[in-house]
Amino acid sequence: MATTVPGLNGQQNGEDHNPDHGLSSLSLSSRTVHADDFLNAGQDVAPPMHVSTTFRYNRDPDKLRPIATLDPEHPAIEGHIYSRLTAPNTTRFEAILSDILKGPTLTYASGLSAFHAMIVFLNPKRIAIGEGYHGCHGVLDIHKKLTDLQKLDLDCPAEELQPGDIVHVETPLNPTGEAKNLKAYAEKAHSRGAFLTVDATFAPPPLQDPFLWGADIVMHSGTKYIGGHSDMLCGILSVNPKWGKDRWFEKLGMERLHLGSVMGNMEGWLGVRSVRTLEVRVERQASNTTNLVSWLNSALTSKTESAESKIVQGVLAKIEHASLQEADIKDGWLTKQMPRGFGPVFSILMKDESLARRLPSKLELFHHATSLGGVESLIEWRTMSDPVVDTRMLRVSVGIEGWEDLKNDLLQGFKALLAEAK
Ligand SMILES: Cc1ncc(COP(=O)(O)O)c(C=O)c1O
């Protein structure tokens, strides 16, 4: 294997934003397993964990290049220097992410620190944003203390946008799982010289590629599906390769150096371990979800008096998930933008708040916990962590268990609630 000296993503110059390394014909899983092969310098099959924060300079005095002589946008080109800039495990992780997300990619200490870094970088006067994850609104409130940042409605008329503004779309949406039409938002933003930024946390590869539909920057909370095991915090920003000409990626990298919001070495190592299995996990989670949602929805809407539908109709008022967006599926954009499944999170509204509060304790296979994306199924009485939602709502993050086991668990939970009400 080649022993390229790793800089930012192992890239050697600003033009080489998405080094192919001969991977372009390979499947997603082949890429998650091999996209970092070019950084394999030792004999290890599983990458070793590097814990050093600082790295020795070249021993050959003639090769020493003091910082003032380095290209400020490529400080790590000679190898790692200090782990706030780059570190071996994170660099490997970023090499895989840059390949599979199809744009040069940086990681951050958390999803929110990635969102913060993106707002600092684009520094918009206005941001059109909908509901979605409440934490992102918390970040914007902090920015409002420092700038005149103004929030617009996501569906505001295009005329309200000006060059340099942001249209920020979270899709599918937290907590409902509803999907949005990225192409339409890209057209609106770009018609006014604004940028489209996409929080694609709920639909990682292979479910959605926001760059195909015009996104300028894609963010993920890598804590969710990319990490996939509920054991690492991670944020991700990928830049559309079209911005290579303006060196967005290098500039973001330099800003991250000073924001200091990098992942730890353990997280970089866990990231590589985890992303290897992304496709198999997410495909299974997405198909489990489609099966569960379809079962729940037919039981809820069934006119026959089957035992299952009586139980479901006794406790449930509503289900939300992209697979139920019939008009959008008929229109065609939804299946074009999400051809391999609609995302493994959905939400249910119970008939009353007490049912929502008590359901999680009746379940055996679903943990009652916040967050999502891990191999284990979670359910959350959403009002526990989201101050603005309907108190009858539960958010479900579907794991990789057998879907019929999950179905049976929900069914026995519903039955137990009905038995208590008697
Ligand atoms: C859609 C979305 N974006 C961003 C975040 C924030 O990510 P993190 O918790 O990694 O900071 C979350 C967290 O739940 C999320 O659901």
PDB file of N, CA, C and O and ligand atoms in Angstrom, residues 108-115 132-136 168 170-175 199-202 219-224 232-236 370-372 382 395, ligand 1:
ATOM      1  N   TYR A 108     -15.759  17.141  13.662  1.00  0.00           N
ATOM      2  CA  TYR A 108     -15.814  18.066  14.804  1.00  0.00           C
ATOM      3  C   TYR A 108     -16.191  17.290  16.062  1.00  0.00           C
ATOM      4  O   TYR A 108     -16.623  16.141  15.993  1.00  0.00           O
ATOM      5  N   ALA A 109     -16.085  17.982  17.200  1.00  0.00           N
ATOM      6  CA  ALA A 109     -16.327  17.316  18.481  1.00  0.00           C
ATOM      7  C   ALA A 109     -17.761  16.831  18.645  1.00  0.00           C
ATOM      8  O   ALA A 109     -18.024  15.905  19.414  1.00  0.00           O
ATOM      9  N   SER A 110     -18.715  17.446  17.944  1.00  0.00           N
ATOM     10  CA  SER A 110     -20.128  17.020  18.024  1.00  0.00           C
ATOM     11  C   SER A 110     -20.859  17.600  16.824  1.00  0.00           C
ATOM     12  O   SER A 110     -20.325  18.464  16.116  1.00  0.00           O
ATOM     13  N   GLY A 111     -22.083  17.146  16.615  1.00  0.00           N
ATOM     14  CA  GLY A 111     -22.899  17.693  15.521  1.00  0.00           C
ATOM     15  C   GLY A 111     -23.111  19.190  15.697  1.00  0.00           C
ATOM     16  O   GLY A 111     -23.018  19.959  14.737  1.00  0.00           O
ATOM     17  N   LEU A 112     -23.357  19.605  16.942  1.00  0.00           N
ATOM     18  CA  LEU A 112     -23.608  21.035  17.152  1.00  0.00           C
ATOM     19  C   LEU A 112     -22.349  21.861  16.946  1.00  0.00           C
ATOM     20  O   LEU A 112     -22.414  22.996  16.465  1.00  0.00           O
ATOM     21  N   SER A 113     -21.185  21.317  17.275  1.00  0.00           N
ATOM     22  CA  SER A 113     -19.976  22.114  17.026  1.00  0.00           C
ATOM     23  C   SER A 113     -19.719  22.210  15.521  1.00  0.00           C
ATOM     24  O   SER A 113     -19.178  23.221  15.054  1.00  0.00           O
ATOM     25  N   ALA A 114     -20.141  21.203  14.753  1.00  0.00           N
ATOM     26  CA  ALA A 114     -20.024  21.297  13.291  1.00  0.00           C
ATOM     27  C   ALA A 114     -20.978  22.372  12.768  1.00  0.00           C
ATOM     28  O   ALA A 114     -20.613  23.192  11.914  1.00  0.00           O
ATOM     29  N   PHE A 115     -22.196  22.392  13.282  1.00  0.00           N
ATOM     30  CA  PHE A 115     -23.171  23.410  12.852  1.00  0.00           C
ATOM     31  C   PHE A 115     -22.647  24.813  13.194  1.00  0.00           C
ATOM     32  O   PHE A 115     -22.683  25.722  12.371  1.00  0.00           O
ATOM     33  N   GLY A 132     -37.201  21.331  13.216  1.00  0.00           N
ATOM     34  CA  GLY A 132     -36.035  20.455  13.258  1.00  0.00           C
ATOM     35  C   GLY A 132     -35.364  20.451  14.615  1.00  0.00           C
ATOM     36  O   GLY A 132     -35.945  20.865  15.616  1.00  0.00           O
ATOM     37  N   TYR A 133     -34.108  19.983  14.643  1.00  0.00           N
ATOM     38  CA  TYR A 133     -33.418  19.766  15.907  1.00  0.00           C
ATOM     39  C   TYR A 133     -33.269  21.085  16.677  1.00  0.00           C
ATOM     40  O   TYR A 133     -32.667  22.043  16.172  1.00  0.00           O
ATOM     41  N   HIS A 134     -33.800  21.092  17.906  1.00  0.00           N
ATOM     42  CA  HIS A 134     -33.852  22.344  18.677  1.00  0.00           C
ATOM     43  C   HIS A 134     -32.467  22.863  19.027  1.00  0.00           C
ATOM     44  O   HIS A 134     -32.268  24.072  19.184  1.00  0.00           O
ATOM     45  N   GLY A 135     -31.465  21.960  19.123  1.00  0.00           N
ATOM     46  CA  GLY A 135     -30.118  22.390  19.490  1.00  0.00           C
ATOM     47  C   GLY A 135     -29.522  23.356  18.469  1.00  0.00           C
ATOM     48  O   GLY A 135     -28.762  24.263  18.834  1.00  0.00           O
ATOM     49  N   CYS A 136     -29.865  23.169  17.191  1.00  0.00           N
ATOM     50  CA  CYS A 136     -29.331  24.083  16.161  1.00  0.00           C
ATOM     51  C   CYS A 136     -29.870  25.489  16.383  1.00  0.00           C
ATOM     52  O   CYS A 136     -29.164  26.477  16.161  1.00  0.00           O
ATOM     53  N   HIS A 168     -31.177  26.621   5.289  1.00  0.00           N
ATOM     54  CA  HIS A 168     -30.704  25.422   5.999  1.00  0.00           C
ATOM     55  C   HIS A 168     -31.842  24.418   6.105  1.00  0.00           C
ATOM     56  O   HIS A 168     -32.862  24.685   6.749  1.00  0.00           O
ATOM     57  N   GLU A 170     -33.051  20.626   7.181  1.00  0.00           N
ATOM     58  CA  GLU A 170     -32.805  19.364   7.875  1.00  0.00           C
ATOM     59  C   GLU A 170     -33.747  18.338   7.258  1.00  0.00           C
ATOM     60  O   GLU A 170     -34.955  18.538   7.263  1.00  0.00           O
ATOM     61  N   THR A 171     -33.190  17.289   6.680  1.00  0.00           N
ATOM     62  CA  THR A 171     -34.056  16.276   6.072  1.00  0.00           C
ATOM     63  C   THR A 171     -33.429  14.895   6.113  1.00  0.00           C
ATOM     64  O   THR A 171     -32.242  14.782   5.830  1.00  0.00           O
ATOM     65  N   PRO A 172     -34.229  13.871   6.513  1.00  0.00           N
ATOM     66  CA  PRO A 172     -35.521  13.975   7.153  1.00  0.00           C
ATOM     67  C   PRO A 172     -35.417  14.737   8.487  1.00  0.00           C
ATOM     68  O   PRO A 172     -34.352  14.815   9.079  1.00  0.00           O
ATOM     69  N   LEU A 173     -36.566  15.208   8.888  1.00  0.00           N
ATOM     70  CA  LEU A 173     -36.659  16.148   9.996  1.00  0.00           C
ATOM     71  C   LEU A 173     -36.721  15.427  11.350  1.00  0.00           C
ATOM     72  O   LEU A 173     -37.384  14.411  11.488  1.00  0.00           O
ATOM     73  N   ASN A 174     -36.024  16.016  12.319  1.00  0.00           N
ATOM     74  CA  ASN A 174     -36.117  15.554  13.701  1.00  0.00           C
ATOM     75  C   ASN A 174     -37.281  16.289  14.365  1.00  0.00           C
ATOM     76  O   ASN A 174     -37.319  17.516  14.266  1.00  0.00           O
ATOM     77  N   PRO A 175     -38.227  15.698  15.044  1.00  0.00           N
ATOM     78  CA  PRO A 175     -38.302  14.281  15.372  1.00  0.00           C
ATOM     79  C   PRO A 175     -39.242  13.458  14.492  1.00  0.00           C
ATOM     80  O   PRO A 175     -39.366  12.256  14.724  1.00  0.00           O
ATOM     81  N   ASP A 199     -28.653  19.530   6.812  1.00  0.00           N
ATOM     82  CA  ASP A 199     -28.388  18.621   7.930  1.00  0.00           C
ATOM     83  C   ASP A 199     -28.959  17.265   7.529  1.00  0.00           C
ATOM     84  O   ASP A 199     -30.170  17.044   7.552  1.00  0.00           O
ATOM     85  N   ALA A 200     -28.048  16.370   7.112  1.00  0.00           N
ATOM     86  CA  ALA A 200     -28.468  15.069   6.565  1.00  0.00           C
ATOM     87  C   ALA A 200     -28.319  13.950   7.591  1.00  0.00           C
ATOM     88  O   ALA A 200     -28.258  12.774   7.228  1.00  0.00           O
ATOM     89  N   THR A 201     -28.278  14.326   8.868  1.00  0.00           N
ATOM     90  CA  THR A 201     -28.073  13.345   9.946  1.00  0.00           C
ATOM     91  C   THR A 201     -28.995  12.133   9.830  1.00  0.00           C
ATOM     92  O   THR A 201     -28.578  11.000  10.038  1.00  0.00           O
ATOM     93  N   PHE A 202     -30.282  12.383   9.505  1.00  0.00           N
ATOM     94  CA  PHE A 202     -31.277  11.301   9.518  1.00  0.00           C
ATOM     95  C   PHE A 202     -31.216  10.423   8.262  1.00  0.00           C
ATOM     96  O   PHE A 202     -31.923   9.427   8.194  1.00  0.00           O
ATOM     97  N   MET A 219     -23.972  18.750   6.504  1.00  0.00           N
ATOM     98  CA  MET A 219     -23.523  18.410   7.865  1.00  0.00           C
ATOM     99  C   MET A 219     -24.224  17.145   8.355  1.00  0.00           C
ATOM    100  O   MET A 219     -25.310  16.796   7.870  1.00  0.00           O
ATOM    101  N   HIS A 220     -23.566  16.462   9.263  1.00  0.00           N
ATOM    102  CA  HIS A 220     -24.172  15.316   9.944  1.00  0.00           C
ATOM    103  C   HIS A 220     -23.823  15.422  11.420  1.00  0.00           C
ATOM    104  O   HIS A 220     -22.726  15.856  11.766  1.00  0.00           O
ATOM    105  N   SER A 221     -24.724  14.982  12.271  1.00  0.00           N
ATOM    106  CA  SER A 221     -24.293  14.583  13.591  1.00  0.00           C
ATOM    107  C   SER A 221     -23.786  13.163  13.403  1.00  0.00           C
ATOM    108  O   SER A 221     -24.571  12.216  13.286  1.00  0.00           O
ATOM    109  N   GLY A 222     -22.466  13.006  13.349  1.00  0.00           N
ATOM    110  CA  GLY A 222     -21.864  11.679  13.150  1.00  0.00           C
ATOM    111  C   GLY A 222     -22.064  10.796  14.373  1.00  0.00           C
ATOM    112  O   GLY A 222     -21.789   9.595  14.347  1.00  0.00           O
ATOM    113  N   THR A 223     -22.540  11.422  15.455  1.00  0.00           N
ATOM    114  CA  THR A 223     -22.905  10.696  16.673  1.00  0.00           C
ATOM    115  C   THR A 223     -23.954   9.626  16.368  1.00  0.00           C
ATOM    116  O   THR A 223     -24.056   8.634  17.091  1.00  0.00           O
ATOM    117  N   LYS A 224     -24.740   9.852  15.298  1.00  0.00           N
ATOM    118  CA  LYS A 224     -25.912   8.993  15.047  1.00  0.00           C
ATOM    119  C   LYS A 224     -25.525   7.789  14.181  1.00  0.00           C
ATOM    120  O   LYS A 224     -24.982   6.830  14.675  1.00  0.00           O
ATOM    121  N   MET A 232     -19.957   7.361  20.569  1.00  0.00           N
ATOM    122  CA  MET A 232     -19.024   8.442  20.212  1.00  0.00           C
ATOM    123  C   MET A 232     -19.793   9.687  19.802  1.00  0.00           C
ATOM    124  O   MET A 232     -20.821   9.600  19.133  1.00  0.00           O
ATOM    125  N   LEU A 233     -19.290  10.858  20.218  1.00  0.00           N
ATOM    126  CA  LEU A 233     -19.843  12.129  19.738  1.00  0.00           C
ATOM    127  C   LEU A 233     -19.029  12.543  18.520  1.00  0.00           C
ATOM    128  O   LEU A 233     -17.801  12.408  18.514  1.00  0.00           O
ATOM    129  N   CYS A 234     -19.708  13.067  17.502  1.00  0.00           N
ATOM    130  CA  CYS A 234     -18.984  13.434  16.279  1.00  0.00           C
ATOM    131  C   CYS A 234     -19.837  14.382  15.445  1.00  0.00           C
ATOM    132  O   CYS A 234     -21.058  14.220  15.339  1.00  0.00           O
ATOM    133  N   GLY A 235     -19.201  15.390  14.881  1.00  0.00           N
ATOM    134  CA  GLY A 235     -19.874  16.267  13.919  1.00  0.00           C
ATOM    135  C   GLY A 235     -19.130  16.208  12.604  1.00  0.00           C
ATOM    136  O   GLY A 235     -17.923  15.923  12.573  1.00  0.00           O
ATOM    137  N   ILE A 236     -19.832  16.460  11.512  1.00  0.00           N
ATOM    138  CA  ILE A 236     -19.239  16.317  10.182  1.00  0.00           C
ATOM    139  C   ILE A 236     -19.678  17.473   9.291  1.00  0.00           C
ATOM    140  O   ILE A 236     -20.857  17.811   9.252  1.00  0.00           O
ATOM    141  N   THR A 370     -32.715   9.168  24.774  1.00  0.00           N
ATOM    142  CA  THR A 370     -32.655  10.117  23.654  1.00  0.00           C
ATOM    143  C   THR A 370     -31.585   9.641  22.667  1.00  0.00           C
ATOM    144  O   THR A 370     -30.976   8.591  22.848  1.00  0.00           O
ATOM    145  N   SER A 371     -31.375  10.424  21.607  1.00  0.00           N
ATOM    146  CA  SER A 371     -30.442  10.120  20.527  1.00  0.00           C
ATOM    147  C   SER A 371     -31.027   9.045  19.603  1.00  0.00           C
ATOM    148  O   SER A 371     -32.187   8.619  19.762  1.00  0.00           O
ATOM    149  N   LEU A 372     -30.244   8.644  18.635  1.00  0.00           N
ATOM    150  CA  LEU A 372     -30.749   7.777  17.569  1.00  0.00           C
ATOM    151  C   LEU A 372     -29.574   7.258  16.763  1.00  0.00           C
ATOM    152  O   LEU A 372     -28.440   7.700  16.937  1.00  0.00           O
ATOM    153  N   ARG A 382     -40.672  12.233  23.806  1.00  0.00           N
ATOM    154  CA  ARG A 382     -39.822  13.297  23.260  1.00  0.00           C
ATOM    155  C   ARG A 382     -39.785  14.550  24.139  1.00  0.00           C
ATOM    156  O   ARG A 382     -38.817  15.307  24.123  1.00  0.00           O
ATOM    157  N   ARG A 395     -40.606   9.435  19.931  1.00  0.00           N
ATOM    158  CA  ARG A 395     -39.738   9.282  18.756  1.00  0.00           C
ATOM    159  C   ARG A 395     -39.097   7.894  18.814  1.00  0.00           C
ATOM    160  O   ARG A 395     -38.601   7.485  19.867  1.00  0.00           O
TER     161      ARG A 395
HETATM  162  C1  LIG B   1     -30.747  16.429  13.163  1.00  0.00           C
HETATM  163  C2  LIG B   1     -29.697  16.671  14.200  1.00  0.00           C
HETATM  164  N1  LIG B   1     -28.736  17.576  13.961  1.00  0.00           N
HETATM  165  C3  LIG B   1     -27.775  17.831  14.868  1.00  0.00           C
HETATM  166  C4  LIG B   1     -27.756  17.196  16.101  1.00  0.00           C
HETATM  167  C5  LIG B   1     -26.690  17.518  17.095  1.00  0.00           C
HETATM  168  O1  LIG B   1     -25.742  16.510  17.116  1.00  0.00           O
HETATM  169  P1  LIG B   1     -24.775  16.191  18.363  1.00  0.00           P
HETATM  170  O2  LIG B   1     -25.654  15.664  19.461  1.00  0.00           O
HETATM  171  O3  LIG B   1     -23.806  15.225  17.838  1.00  0.00           O
HETATM  172  O4  LIG B   1     -24.167  17.501  18.750  1.00  0.00           O
HETATM  173  C6  LIG B   1     -28.740  16.252  16.390  1.00  0.00           C
HETATM  174  C7  LIG B   1     -28.756  15.565  17.698  1.00  0.00           C
HETATM  175  O5  LIG B   1     -29.684  14.859  18.036  1.00  0.00           O
HETATM  176  C8  LIG B   1     -29.734  15.982  15.409  1.00  0.00           C
HETATM  177  O6  LIG B   1     -30.711  15.085  15.635  1.00  0.00           O
END
